[in-house]
Short mmCIF file of C-alpha atoms in Angstrom, two decimals:
data_model
loop_
_atom_site.label_atom_id
_atom_site.label_comp_id
_atom_site.label_asym_id
_atom_site.label_seq_id
_atom_site.Cartn_x
_atom_site.Cartn_y
_atom_site.Cartn_z
CA MET A 1 96.68 118.90 135.69
CA THR A 2 97.42 122.59 136.29
CA GLN A 3 100.19 122.57 138.90
CA LEU A 4 103.18 120.52 139.95
CA VAL A 5 104.80 120.54 143.37
CA CYS A 6 108.53 121.20 143.10
CA PRO A 7 110.51 119.91 146.11
CA PHE A 8 112.28 123.29 146.27
CA CYS A 9 109.65 125.79 145.17
CA GLY A 10 106.39 124.22 146.31
CA PRO A 11 103.28 124.22 144.07
CA ARG A 12 104.00 126.00 140.79
CA GLU A 13 102.09 126.46 137.53
CA LEU A 14 102.47 123.66 135.00
CA HIS A 15 103.92 125.92 132.31
CA GLU A 16 107.08 126.35 134.39
CA PHE A 17 107.90 122.68 133.84
CA GLU A 18 108.88 120.70 130.75
CA PHE A 19 108.44 116.97 130.37
CA ARG A 20 111.55 115.34 128.95
CA LYS A 21 111.24 111.56 128.77
CA THR A 22 109.71 108.55 130.44
CA ALA A 23 112.25 107.32 132.94
CA ALA A 24 111.99 103.55 132.69
CA SER A 25 114.33 102.02 130.14
CA ALA A 26 112.79 99.49 127.79
CA GLY A 27 115.99 97.44 127.74
CA GLY A 28 119.74 97.47 127.57
CA THR A 29 120.60 98.00 123.91
CA PRO A 30 121.08 101.54 122.56
CA VAL A 31 117.97 101.22 120.39
CA GLU A 32 115.88 100.18 123.36
CA ARG A 33 117.26 102.95 125.53
CA VAL A 34 116.89 105.72 122.96
CA TYR A 35 113.79 104.85 120.96
CA LEU A 36 111.55 102.45 122.84
CA ARG A 37 109.21 103.49 125.60
CA VAL A 38 107.60 101.63 128.46
CA ASP A 39 103.91 102.48 128.53
CA HIS A 40 101.64 101.67 131.43
CA PRO A 41 98.21 103.32 131.27
CA ASP A 42 98.13 103.53 135.09
CA LEU A 43 101.67 104.54 135.96
CA SER A 44 104.14 106.69 134.13
CA ILE A 45 107.53 107.51 135.66
CA GLU A 46 108.92 110.59 133.97
CA HIS A 47 111.79 113.04 133.96
CA TRP A 48 110.67 116.67 134.18
CA HIS A 49 112.73 119.85 134.21
CA HIS A 50 111.65 122.87 136.27
CA VAL A 51 113.07 124.92 133.44
CA ARG A 52 111.23 128.19 134.10
CA GLY A 53 111.83 127.94 137.83
CA CYS A 54 114.67 126.55 139.93
CA ARG A 55 115.86 124.30 137.07
CA ALA A 56 115.84 121.18 139.17
CA TRP A 57 115.45 117.83 137.39
CA LEU A 58 112.58 115.85 138.85
CA VAL A 59 111.31 112.30 138.73
CA ILE A 60 107.54 112.40 138.69
CA GLU A 61 105.27 109.38 139.03
CA ARG A 62 101.89 110.04 137.44
CA ASN A 63 98.81 108.19 136.37
CA PRO A 64 98.44 109.12 132.68
CA SER A 65 94.84 107.92 132.61
CA THR A 66 93.77 110.45 135.24
CA ASP A 67 96.76 112.84 135.35
CA ALA A 68 96.95 112.28 139.12
CA ILE A 69 100.43 112.88 140.58
CA CYS A 70 101.59 110.02 142.76
CA ARG A 71 105.08 111.13 143.76
CA VAL A 72 107.64 113.84 142.99
CA ARG A 73 111.31 113.55 143.91
CA LEU A 74 114.63 114.97 142.82
CA LEU A 75 116.50 113.20 140.05
CA GLY A 76 119.69 111.77 141.54
CA GLY A 77 118.31 112.35 145.04
CA ASP A 78 117.07 109.75 147.44
CA ALA A 79 116.99 106.18 146.20
CA GLU A 80 117.92 107.23 142.68
CA MET B 1 78.12 93.62 95.13
CA PRO B 2 77.43 90.53 97.27
CA ARG B 3 73.99 90.05 98.78
CA ILE B 4 73.95 90.71 102.46
CA GLU B 5 71.68 88.90 104.84
CA GLN B 6 70.12 91.09 107.45
CA ALA B 7 71.43 89.90 110.79
CA PRO B 8 69.51 90.89 113.89
CA SER B 9 70.80 94.18 115.15
CA GLN B 10 72.69 93.92 118.40
CA ASP B 11 72.51 97.52 119.47
CA GLY B 12 68.97 97.36 120.61
CA ASN B 13 69.16 100.56 122.59
CA ASN B 14 67.17 102.62 120.17
CA PRO B 15 64.18 100.86 118.59
CA GLN B 16 63.70 103.67 116.08
CA LEU B 17 67.23 103.23 114.77
CA ARG B 18 66.94 99.47 114.82
CA ASN B 19 64.15 99.41 112.30
CA LEU B 20 65.82 101.69 109.78
CA ARG B 21 66.53 100.15 106.45
CA PRO B 22 70.08 100.47 105.06
CA SER B 23 70.60 103.55 102.96
CA PRO B 24 70.18 103.22 99.20
CA ARG B 25 72.85 104.20 96.71
CA TYR B 26 72.77 107.99 96.67
CA SER B 27 71.97 109.70 93.38
CA ALA B 28 69.74 112.43 92.01
CA LEU B 29 67.09 109.76 91.61
CA SER B 30 67.34 108.58 95.23
CA LEU B 31 66.99 112.19 96.34
CA LEU B 32 63.89 112.61 94.25
CA ARG B 33 62.47 109.33 95.53
CA ALA B 34 63.12 110.39 99.12
CA ARG B 35 61.26 113.63 98.45
CA PHE B 36 58.07 111.81 97.51
CA ALA B 37 58.46 108.71 99.67
CA SER B 38 56.12 108.13 102.55
CA GLY B 39 57.40 107.10 105.94
CA PRO B 40 60.71 108.01 107.58
CA TYR B 41 63.30 109.57 105.35
CA TRP B 42 66.31 108.58 107.43
CA ARG B 43 68.19 105.40 106.69
CA ALA B 44 70.85 103.65 108.76
CA LEU B 45 74.28 104.24 107.24
CA TRP B 46 75.65 100.93 108.44
CA THR B 47 74.03 97.77 109.71
CA GLY B 48 74.29 96.55 113.29
CA ARG B 49 75.37 92.91 113.30
CA ALA B 50 75.96 90.15 115.81
CA LEU B 51 79.55 89.22 116.51
CA GLN B 52 80.49 85.97 114.75
CA PRO B 53 82.85 83.43 116.37
CA ALA B 54 85.41 83.63 113.55
CA TYR B 55 86.57 86.02 110.84
CA ASP B 56 89.26 86.09 108.16
CA VAL B 57 90.43 89.49 109.33
CA VAL B 58 89.68 91.23 112.61
CA ILE B 59 90.46 94.94 112.62
CA VAL B 60 90.70 96.56 116.03
CA GLY B 61 89.49 100.14 116.04
CA ALA B 62 86.59 101.64 114.06
CA GLY B 63 88.26 104.94 113.35
CA GLY B 64 89.23 106.33 109.97
CA HIS B 65 92.12 103.95 109.36
CA GLY B 66 90.31 100.82 110.57
CA LEU B 67 87.18 101.51 108.54
CA ALA B 68 89.14 102.48 105.43
CA THR B 69 91.16 99.28 105.74
CA ALA B 70 87.98 97.22 106.07
CA PHE B 71 86.48 98.93 103.03
CA HIS B 72 89.52 98.22 100.85
CA LEU B 73 89.80 94.62 102.09
CA ALA B 74 86.22 94.00 101.06
CA ARG B 75 86.22 95.97 97.81
CA ASP B 76 89.73 95.52 96.38
CA HIS B 77 90.78 92.17 97.82
CA ARG B 78 87.45 90.38 98.19
CA VAL B 79 88.30 89.18 101.68
CA GLY B 80 85.26 87.20 102.71
CA SER B 81 84.67 88.01 106.33
CA VAL B 82 86.00 91.14 107.97
CA ALA B 83 85.08 92.52 111.38
CA VAL B 84 85.90 95.93 112.78
CA LEU B 85 85.83 95.87 116.58
CA GLU B 86 85.44 99.17 118.37
CA LYS B 87 85.68 99.57 122.12
CA SER B 88 83.40 102.60 122.27
CA LEU B 89 81.52 104.22 119.41
CA LEU B 90 82.38 104.36 115.75
CA GLY B 91 84.40 107.49 115.06
CA TYR B 92 84.69 108.40 118.73
CA GLY B 93 88.48 108.72 118.58
CA ASN B 94 90.72 110.92 116.53
CA VAL B 95 88.76 110.74 113.28
CA GLY B 96 86.20 112.93 115.02
CA ARG B 97 88.68 115.03 116.99
CA ASN B 98 91.08 116.40 114.39
CA THR B 99 91.04 119.77 112.65
CA THR B 100 90.01 118.20 109.30
CA ILE B 101 93.04 119.35 107.30
CA VAL B 102 94.33 117.38 104.32
CA ARG B 103 97.60 118.20 102.54
CA SER B 104 100.70 116.53 101.14
CA ASN B 105 103.31 119.21 101.79
CA TYR B 106 105.98 116.98 103.33
CA LEU B 107 109.73 117.15 102.88
CA LEU B 108 110.93 113.54 102.94
CA PRO B 109 110.26 111.41 99.84
CA GLU B 110 108.70 108.51 101.77
CA ASN B 111 106.24 110.94 103.29
CA HIS B 112 105.37 113.18 100.38
CA TYR B 113 104.75 110.26 98.00
CA PHE B 114 102.54 108.59 100.57
CA TYR B 115 100.57 111.70 101.47
CA GLU B 116 100.26 112.66 97.81
CA ASP B 117 98.72 109.26 97.13
CA SER B 118 96.35 110.05 99.97
CA LEU B 119 95.48 113.51 98.65
CA ARG B 120 94.67 112.03 95.22
CA ARG B 121 92.36 109.58 96.92
CA TRP B 122 90.72 112.42 98.88
CA GLU B 123 89.99 114.15 95.59
CA ARG B 124 87.82 111.26 94.41
CA LEU B 125 86.71 109.83 97.75
CA SER B 126 83.14 111.13 97.64
CA LYS B 127 82.64 109.25 94.35
CA ASP B 128 84.43 106.12 95.59
CA LEU B 129 82.28 105.93 98.69
CA ASN B 130 79.09 107.32 97.12
CA TYR B 131 79.03 109.62 100.13
CA ASN B 132 79.76 113.32 100.25
CA VAL B 133 82.81 113.83 102.46
CA MET B 134 82.88 117.53 101.56
CA TYR B 135 86.46 117.69 100.30
CA SER B 136 87.20 121.38 100.00
CA PRO B 137 90.46 122.17 98.17
CA ARG B 138 90.75 125.62 99.66
CA GLY B 139 94.54 125.57 99.88
CA VAL B 140 96.93 125.27 102.79
CA VAL B 141 99.34 128.16 103.45
CA ASP B 142 102.35 127.75 105.71
CA LEU B 143 103.34 131.20 106.90
CA ALA B 144 106.83 132.55 107.46
CA LEU B 145 107.15 135.39 109.96
CA SER B 146 110.91 135.70 109.77
CA GLU B 147 113.65 135.52 107.14
CA ASP B 148 114.92 132.38 108.83
CA GLU B 149 111.73 130.47 108.14
CA LEU B 150 111.56 131.14 104.41
CA PRO B 151 114.46 128.87 103.33
CA GLY B 152 112.85 125.96 105.18
CA LEU B 153 109.55 126.52 103.40
CA SER B 154 111.21 126.95 100.04
CA ARG B 155 113.25 123.78 100.50
CA ARG B 156 110.09 121.86 101.34
CA GLY B 157 108.29 123.39 98.36
CA ASN B 158 111.14 122.46 96.02
CA ALA B 159 111.21 118.90 97.32
CA MET B 160 107.47 118.67 96.65
CA ARG B 161 107.76 120.09 93.13
CA LEU B 162 110.52 117.62 92.30
CA ALA B 163 108.05 114.91 93.26
CA GLY B 164 105.39 116.41 91.00
CA ILE B 165 103.31 117.86 93.85
CA ASP B 166 101.92 121.36 93.58
CA ALA B 167 103.64 123.97 95.73
CA GLU B 168 104.03 127.71 95.36
CA LEU B 169 106.19 130.05 97.34
CA LEU B 170 104.22 133.27 97.76
CA ASP B 171 105.60 136.70 98.49
CA VAL B 172 103.57 139.17 100.52
CA SER B 173 101.54 140.55 97.62
CA GLY B 174 100.86 137.07 96.26
CA LEU B 175 99.66 136.01 99.69
CA GLU B 176 97.43 139.05 99.96
CA ARG B 177 95.85 138.23 96.59
CA PHE B 178 95.28 134.65 97.69
CA CYS B 179 93.97 135.41 101.16
CA PRO B 180 93.09 139.06 101.86
CA GLU B 181 92.75 138.42 105.59
CA LEU B 182 96.48 137.72 105.75
CA ALA B 183 97.35 141.12 104.26
CA PRO B 184 100.44 142.74 105.75
CA ARG B 185 98.61 146.00 106.51
CA ARG B 186 97.12 144.30 109.54
CA GLN B 187 98.92 145.18 112.74
CA ARG B 188 101.04 142.24 113.84
CA ARG B 189 103.92 141.96 116.23
CA PHE B 190 105.92 140.20 113.50
CA ASN B 191 105.12 140.77 109.86
CA ILE B 192 104.25 137.92 107.54
CA ILE B 193 107.00 137.88 104.93
CA GLY B 194 106.03 134.92 102.76
CA ALA B 195 104.21 131.63 102.61
CA LEU B 196 104.26 128.20 101.04
CA LEU B 197 100.95 127.37 99.38
CA GLN B 198 99.57 124.00 98.38
CA ARG B 199 96.39 124.77 96.48
CA ARG B 200 95.05 121.20 96.42
CA GLY B 201 95.27 120.96 100.19
CA GLY B 202 92.22 121.88 102.20
CA THR B 203 89.67 120.34 104.50
CA VAL B 204 87.36 117.32 104.56
CA ARG B 205 84.34 116.83 106.82
CA HIS B 206 85.90 114.45 109.35
CA ASP B 207 82.78 112.72 110.68
CA ALA B 208 81.57 112.14 107.14
CA VAL B 209 84.80 110.24 106.46
CA ALA B 210 84.09 107.78 109.28
CA TRP B 211 80.42 107.48 108.31
CA GLY B 212 81.15 107.19 104.58
CA TYR B 213 83.71 104.43 105.02
CA ALA B 214 81.48 102.64 107.53
CA ARG B 215 78.51 102.80 105.16
CA ALA B 216 80.51 101.57 102.17
CA ALA B 217 82.22 98.81 104.16
CA SER B 218 78.96 97.69 105.75
CA ALA B 219 77.32 97.49 102.33
CA LEU B 220 80.14 95.17 101.23
CA GLY B 221 79.46 92.84 104.16
CA VAL B 222 81.95 94.08 106.75
CA HIS B 223 80.76 93.58 110.32
CA ILE B 224 81.15 96.73 112.40
CA ILE B 225 80.85 95.85 116.09
CA GLU B 226 80.73 98.75 118.53
CA ASP B 227 81.12 98.52 122.29
CA CYS B 228 83.48 95.55 121.91
CA GLU B 229 86.82 96.03 123.62
CA VAL B 230 89.77 93.79 122.81
CA ALA B 231 91.42 92.66 126.04
CA SER B 232 94.14 90.34 124.78
CA VAL B 233 95.44 88.26 121.90
CA ARG B 234 95.27 84.50 122.24
CA VAL B 235 98.50 82.86 121.13
CA GLU B 236 99.11 79.18 120.44
CA ALA B 237 102.50 77.84 119.34
CA GLY B 238 103.84 81.24 118.45
CA PHE B 239 100.86 82.08 116.29
CA ALA B 240 98.04 84.49 117.12
CA LYS B 241 94.75 82.62 116.98
CA GLY B 242 92.23 85.31 117.87
CA VAL B 243 91.28 88.03 120.30
CA GLU B 244 89.57 87.96 123.66
CA THR B 245 86.99 90.71 123.69
CA SER B 246 84.41 92.09 126.10
CA ARG B 247 81.84 90.20 124.01
CA GLY B 248 83.74 86.93 124.02
CA TYR B 249 86.45 85.18 122.06
CA VAL B 250 86.77 85.83 118.34
CA LYS B 251 88.91 83.61 116.14
CA ALA B 252 90.83 85.43 113.41
CA GLU B 253 93.19 84.43 110.63
CA ARG B 254 94.74 87.89 110.73
CA ILE B 255 94.55 90.57 113.38
CA ALA B 256 95.09 94.21 112.52
CA PHE B 257 95.43 96.98 115.05
CA ALA B 258 94.38 100.40 113.78
CA THR B 259 94.32 101.95 117.22
CA ALA B 260 96.43 105.07 116.82
CA GLY B 261 96.26 106.96 120.08
CA HIS B 262 96.39 103.75 122.10
CA THR B 263 99.04 101.74 120.29
CA ALA B 264 101.56 102.07 123.12
CA ALA B 265 98.97 100.37 125.33
CA ILE B 266 98.55 97.66 122.68
CA GLY B 267 102.34 97.18 122.83
CA THR B 268 102.10 96.78 126.60
CA MET B 269 99.29 94.25 126.10
CA LEU B 270 101.50 92.21 123.75
CA GLY B 271 104.56 92.71 125.93
CA ILE B 272 106.61 94.75 123.48
CA PRO B 273 107.76 98.30 124.14
CA MET B 274 106.98 100.55 121.17
CA PRO B 275 108.84 103.63 119.93
CA ILE B 276 105.74 105.58 120.89
CA GLU B 277 104.65 107.95 123.63
CA THR B 278 100.97 108.83 123.98
CA HIS B 279 100.43 112.59 124.04
CA LEU B 280 97.40 114.83 123.85
CA LEU B 281 96.69 117.30 121.10
CA GLN B 282 93.98 119.88 121.65
CA ALA B 283 91.71 121.68 119.29
CA MET B 284 89.06 124.32 119.75
CA VAL B 285 86.38 126.11 117.80
CA THR B 286 85.19 129.69 118.13
CA GLU B 287 81.70 131.06 117.83
CA PRO B 288 80.54 131.15 114.20
CA VAL B 289 81.18 134.25 112.12
CA LYS B 290 80.54 135.20 108.50
CA PRO B 291 83.00 133.88 105.88
CA LEU B 292 86.40 135.21 106.91
CA LEU B 293 89.10 132.74 106.05
CA ASN B 294 89.13 131.22 102.56
CA THR B 295 92.02 128.87 103.20
CA VAL B 296 93.81 126.81 105.85
CA VAL B 297 96.41 128.85 107.67
CA VAL B 298 99.34 127.01 109.21
CA TYR B 299 101.72 128.88 111.42
CA VAL B 300 104.46 126.75 112.96
CA SER B 301 107.33 128.70 114.33
CA PRO B 302 109.54 127.44 117.13
CA GLY B 303 109.83 130.26 119.61
CA HIS B 304 106.83 132.19 118.31
CA GLY B 305 103.85 129.94 118.44
CA GLU B 306 101.97 127.29 116.58
CA ALA B 307 98.48 127.29 115.17
CA TYR B 308 96.47 125.59 112.44
CA ILE B 309 93.41 127.66 111.59
CA SER B 310 90.53 127.06 109.22
CA GLN B 311 86.91 128.11 109.11
CA SER B 312 84.27 125.42 109.30
CA ASP B 313 81.23 125.46 107.05
CA ARG B 314 79.20 126.57 110.04
CA GLY B 315 81.45 129.59 110.45
CA GLY B 316 83.48 128.70 113.53
CA LEU B 317 87.24 129.02 113.37
CA VAL B 318 88.75 125.62 114.09
CA MET B 319 92.19 125.80 115.67
CA GLY B 320 94.85 123.40 116.84
CA GLY B 321 98.51 123.71 117.68
CA HIS B 322 101.08 122.32 120.08
CA LEU B 323 100.96 118.98 121.80
CA ASP B 324 100.24 119.17 125.50
CA GLY B 325 103.78 117.95 126.02
CA PHE B 326 103.57 114.98 128.38
CA PRO B 327 102.10 111.46 128.18
CA SER B 328 98.40 111.33 128.91
CA TYR B 329 95.30 109.33 128.05
CA THR B 330 92.83 111.76 129.64
CA ARG B 331 91.58 113.47 126.44
CA GLU B 332 91.17 116.63 128.46
CA GLY B 333 93.97 119.00 127.59
CA ARG B 334 95.79 121.61 129.63
CA TRP B 335 94.45 125.16 129.83
CA ASP B 336 97.73 127.00 129.33
CA ARG B 337 98.19 125.19 126.02
CA LEU B 338 94.80 126.41 124.89
CA GLU B 339 96.04 129.92 125.57
CA ASP B 340 99.30 129.27 123.65
CA VAL B 341 97.39 128.14 120.58
CA ALA B 342 94.91 131.00 120.77
CA SER B 343 97.71 133.55 121.10
CA GLY B 344 99.53 131.99 118.13
CA ALA B 345 96.34 132.26 116.09
CA VAL B 346 95.80 135.88 117.12
CA GLU B 347 99.40 136.65 116.21
CA VAL B 348 98.76 135.87 112.55
CA LEU B 349 95.08 136.82 112.48
CA PRO B 350 94.73 139.75 114.91
CA GLN B 351 91.20 140.37 113.64
CA ILE B 352 89.93 137.25 115.45
CA ALA B 353 91.11 138.40 118.89
CA GLY B 354 87.60 139.23 120.13
CA LEU B 355 86.03 135.90 119.21
CA ARG B 356 84.86 133.64 122.00
CA VAL B 357 85.87 129.99 122.16
CA LEU B 358 82.85 127.72 122.06
CA ARG B 359 84.35 124.32 122.64
CA GLN B 360 87.69 122.71 123.33
CA TRP B 361 88.57 119.04 123.12
CA ALA B 362 91.61 116.76 122.93
CA GLY B 363 92.63 113.48 121.37
CA THR B 364 95.36 110.99 122.23
CA ASN B 365 98.19 110.72 119.73
CA ASP B 366 100.70 107.98 119.03
CA MET B 367 103.84 110.10 119.02
CA THR B 368 106.61 108.09 117.39
CA MET B 369 110.28 108.80 117.96
CA ASP B 370 110.83 110.12 114.45
CA GLY B 371 107.43 111.69 113.81
CA SER B 372 106.47 109.20 111.09
CA PRO B 373 103.95 106.36 111.15
CA ILE B 374 104.46 102.64 111.64
CA ILE B 375 102.78 100.05 109.40
CA ASP B 376 104.21 96.60 109.96
CA ARG B 377 103.79 93.18 111.47
CA LEU B 378 103.85 93.18 115.25
CA LYS B 379 105.51 90.31 117.11
CA TYR B 380 103.51 87.57 115.34
CA ASP B 381 103.39 86.75 111.65
CA ASN B 382 99.63 87.34 111.48
CA VAL B 383 99.36 90.41 113.70
CA PHE B 384 99.61 93.75 111.95
CA VAL B 385 99.74 97.27 113.23
CA ASN B 386 98.89 100.59 111.62
CA ALA B 387 99.93 103.23 114.10
CA GLY B 388 102.13 106.12 115.04
CA TRP B 389 100.29 108.75 113.05
CA CYS B 390 101.36 111.45 115.48
CA TYR B 391 99.11 114.46 114.96
CA GLY B 392 98.72 113.87 111.21
CA GLY B 393 96.69 110.71 110.83
CA PHE B 394 93.50 112.17 109.41
CA LYS B 395 94.95 113.20 106.06
CA ALA B 396 96.53 109.75 105.71
CA ILE B 397 93.30 107.76 105.99
CA PRO B 398 92.60 106.90 102.32
CA ALA B 399 96.17 105.89 101.44
CA SER B 400 96.69 104.12 104.72
CA GLY B 401 93.49 102.13 104.32
CA ALA B 402 94.36 101.03 100.79
CA ALA B 403 97.98 100.17 101.57
CA PHE B 404 97.22 98.44 104.87
CA ALA B 405 94.48 96.39 103.24
CA GLN B 406 96.90 95.26 100.51
CA PHE B 407 99.46 94.37 103.19
CA LEU B 408 96.85 92.38 105.13
CA ALA B 409 95.46 90.60 102.08
CA THR B 410 98.74 89.71 100.37
CA GLY B 411 101.16 89.60 103.29
CA THR B 412 103.52 91.91 101.41
CA ALA B 413 103.76 95.60 102.18
CA PRO B 414 103.27 97.78 99.10
CA ASP B 415 106.18 100.05 98.17
CA LEU B 416 104.27 103.09 99.35
CA ILE B 417 104.62 102.06 102.99
CA ARG B 418 108.01 100.34 102.89
CA GLY B 419 109.57 103.25 104.73
CA TYR B 420 107.14 102.87 107.63
CA ARG B 421 108.51 99.55 108.90
CA LEU B 422 109.09 99.22 112.60
CA SER B 423 112.61 97.91 111.99
CA ARG B 424 113.74 101.36 110.85
CA PHE B 425 114.51 102.19 114.46
CA ASN B 426 116.99 99.30 114.54
CA THR B 427 118.56 99.96 111.16
CA GLY B 428 118.77 103.72 111.54
CA HIS B 429 116.52 104.54 108.57
CA MET B 430 114.51 107.07 110.54
CA LEU B 431 112.03 109.38 108.80
CA ASP B 432 112.63 112.33 111.06
CA GLU B 433 110.42 114.84 109.26
CA PRO B 434 110.37 117.34 112.16
CA GLY B 435 114.12 116.90 112.58
CA HIS B 436 114.40 117.00 116.33
CA GLY B 437 115.63 113.56 117.28
CA PRO B 438 114.08 110.77 119.31
CA PHE B 439 111.56 112.86 121.24
CA PRO B 440 107.94 113.49 120.40
CA VAL B 441 108.03 117.03 121.70
CA ARG B 442 110.15 119.78 120.28
CA LEU B 443 112.47 121.01 123.02
#
């Protein structure tokens, strides 16, 4: 994985982005929300920040076993 | 030592290896005998065995922690039948991918007592295993490149000294005496202004640790089964009965996961979310050069860079640094991170700037939400987990193996690992050594 496609900026180098947290919540209690993580070897839904670019918050769906990007969308955008 | 019956080897791939006799106890005499012996000199370090239908303890993962646990179960607790199941090859995971550093320079009491126990075991491990693991107490220096970093190092050093662990805060001239290559006369963007030294820290030959534990455990009757992937845990009436593997079902009284790097996936398999994200950590080695670095140099500075540097016995400079920064199981590693680590290393050792990088590799890490490990029961009364070692599991192997084996054999966790319970995330007793909250990556 060397690039990500930002909905605003197009394909940009990976170092412009920072991963923040996996998006799926492991449950409803504060402990589950803050500390526990949902881990699927084939699909990871994550929050990323285009911090050294347009600073948009993104929801990225990836396959952590291959690092293939499945889908990128804006956080709080469509269907969020 | 119990007599071991030779079971037919199951890894029949290599007929030459299959016919090797197990290695004798190493001594000056065995060396002399080997010199004058006829026939092949090489001996198998551990014995290939057929998978049995049932064991007292099944350990999942033949890495450092799994093999050490098996060794201590067999030696200290006389557990009759122990199997170590490995999905690929023995030592293929992080025990063979780390940067071989051992140290006990931690701040929090739970951590520095545990890692000090481990360091003391490293000091005598070659004797315990009758196998040379090449423990080299060459010292570990944590560098400070700004006034702001010194109080942190001195606080950590004081905490260690209060616990009876060796630590010295060095000024610039003291550092130059200890390691001339770190002398301040070298041109650096930021000057080194001090360092925290732990003299008993150093390096250990990582592969030898896996091989040494495997050899010692195998000699005590432990079955080490490679190419045997655990797919699921069979549960009956709320009790784990055994594991389904790629080689068939294995019944087990107790099941122990020592699968750091893949424990989040184990949690998914058992249906419990873990406080773990799986991240990659890279390492690299340069072309070999003459003896240059007589110690382990650690340079961790938020905002500057991060690098762990030591020189291998072959002469290459072994370096590691930042996590890749996002969840991944690929074991590949991102290229810009390689550059980050190299530039951090060059920042403190400008004289290595011209060296070429020979190899780069990555391992998967269980990154817990407070940076400290987890040793506890998992969901069922007879399922245990030893996980969450973040990027520091190698140095923990001897203490972790001994403590985990005691936990498995007696059902009670020894005091040394009480702080590593999974329930700490519910009760708020976090061991947040890095001090950056519930994220595996420093932001």
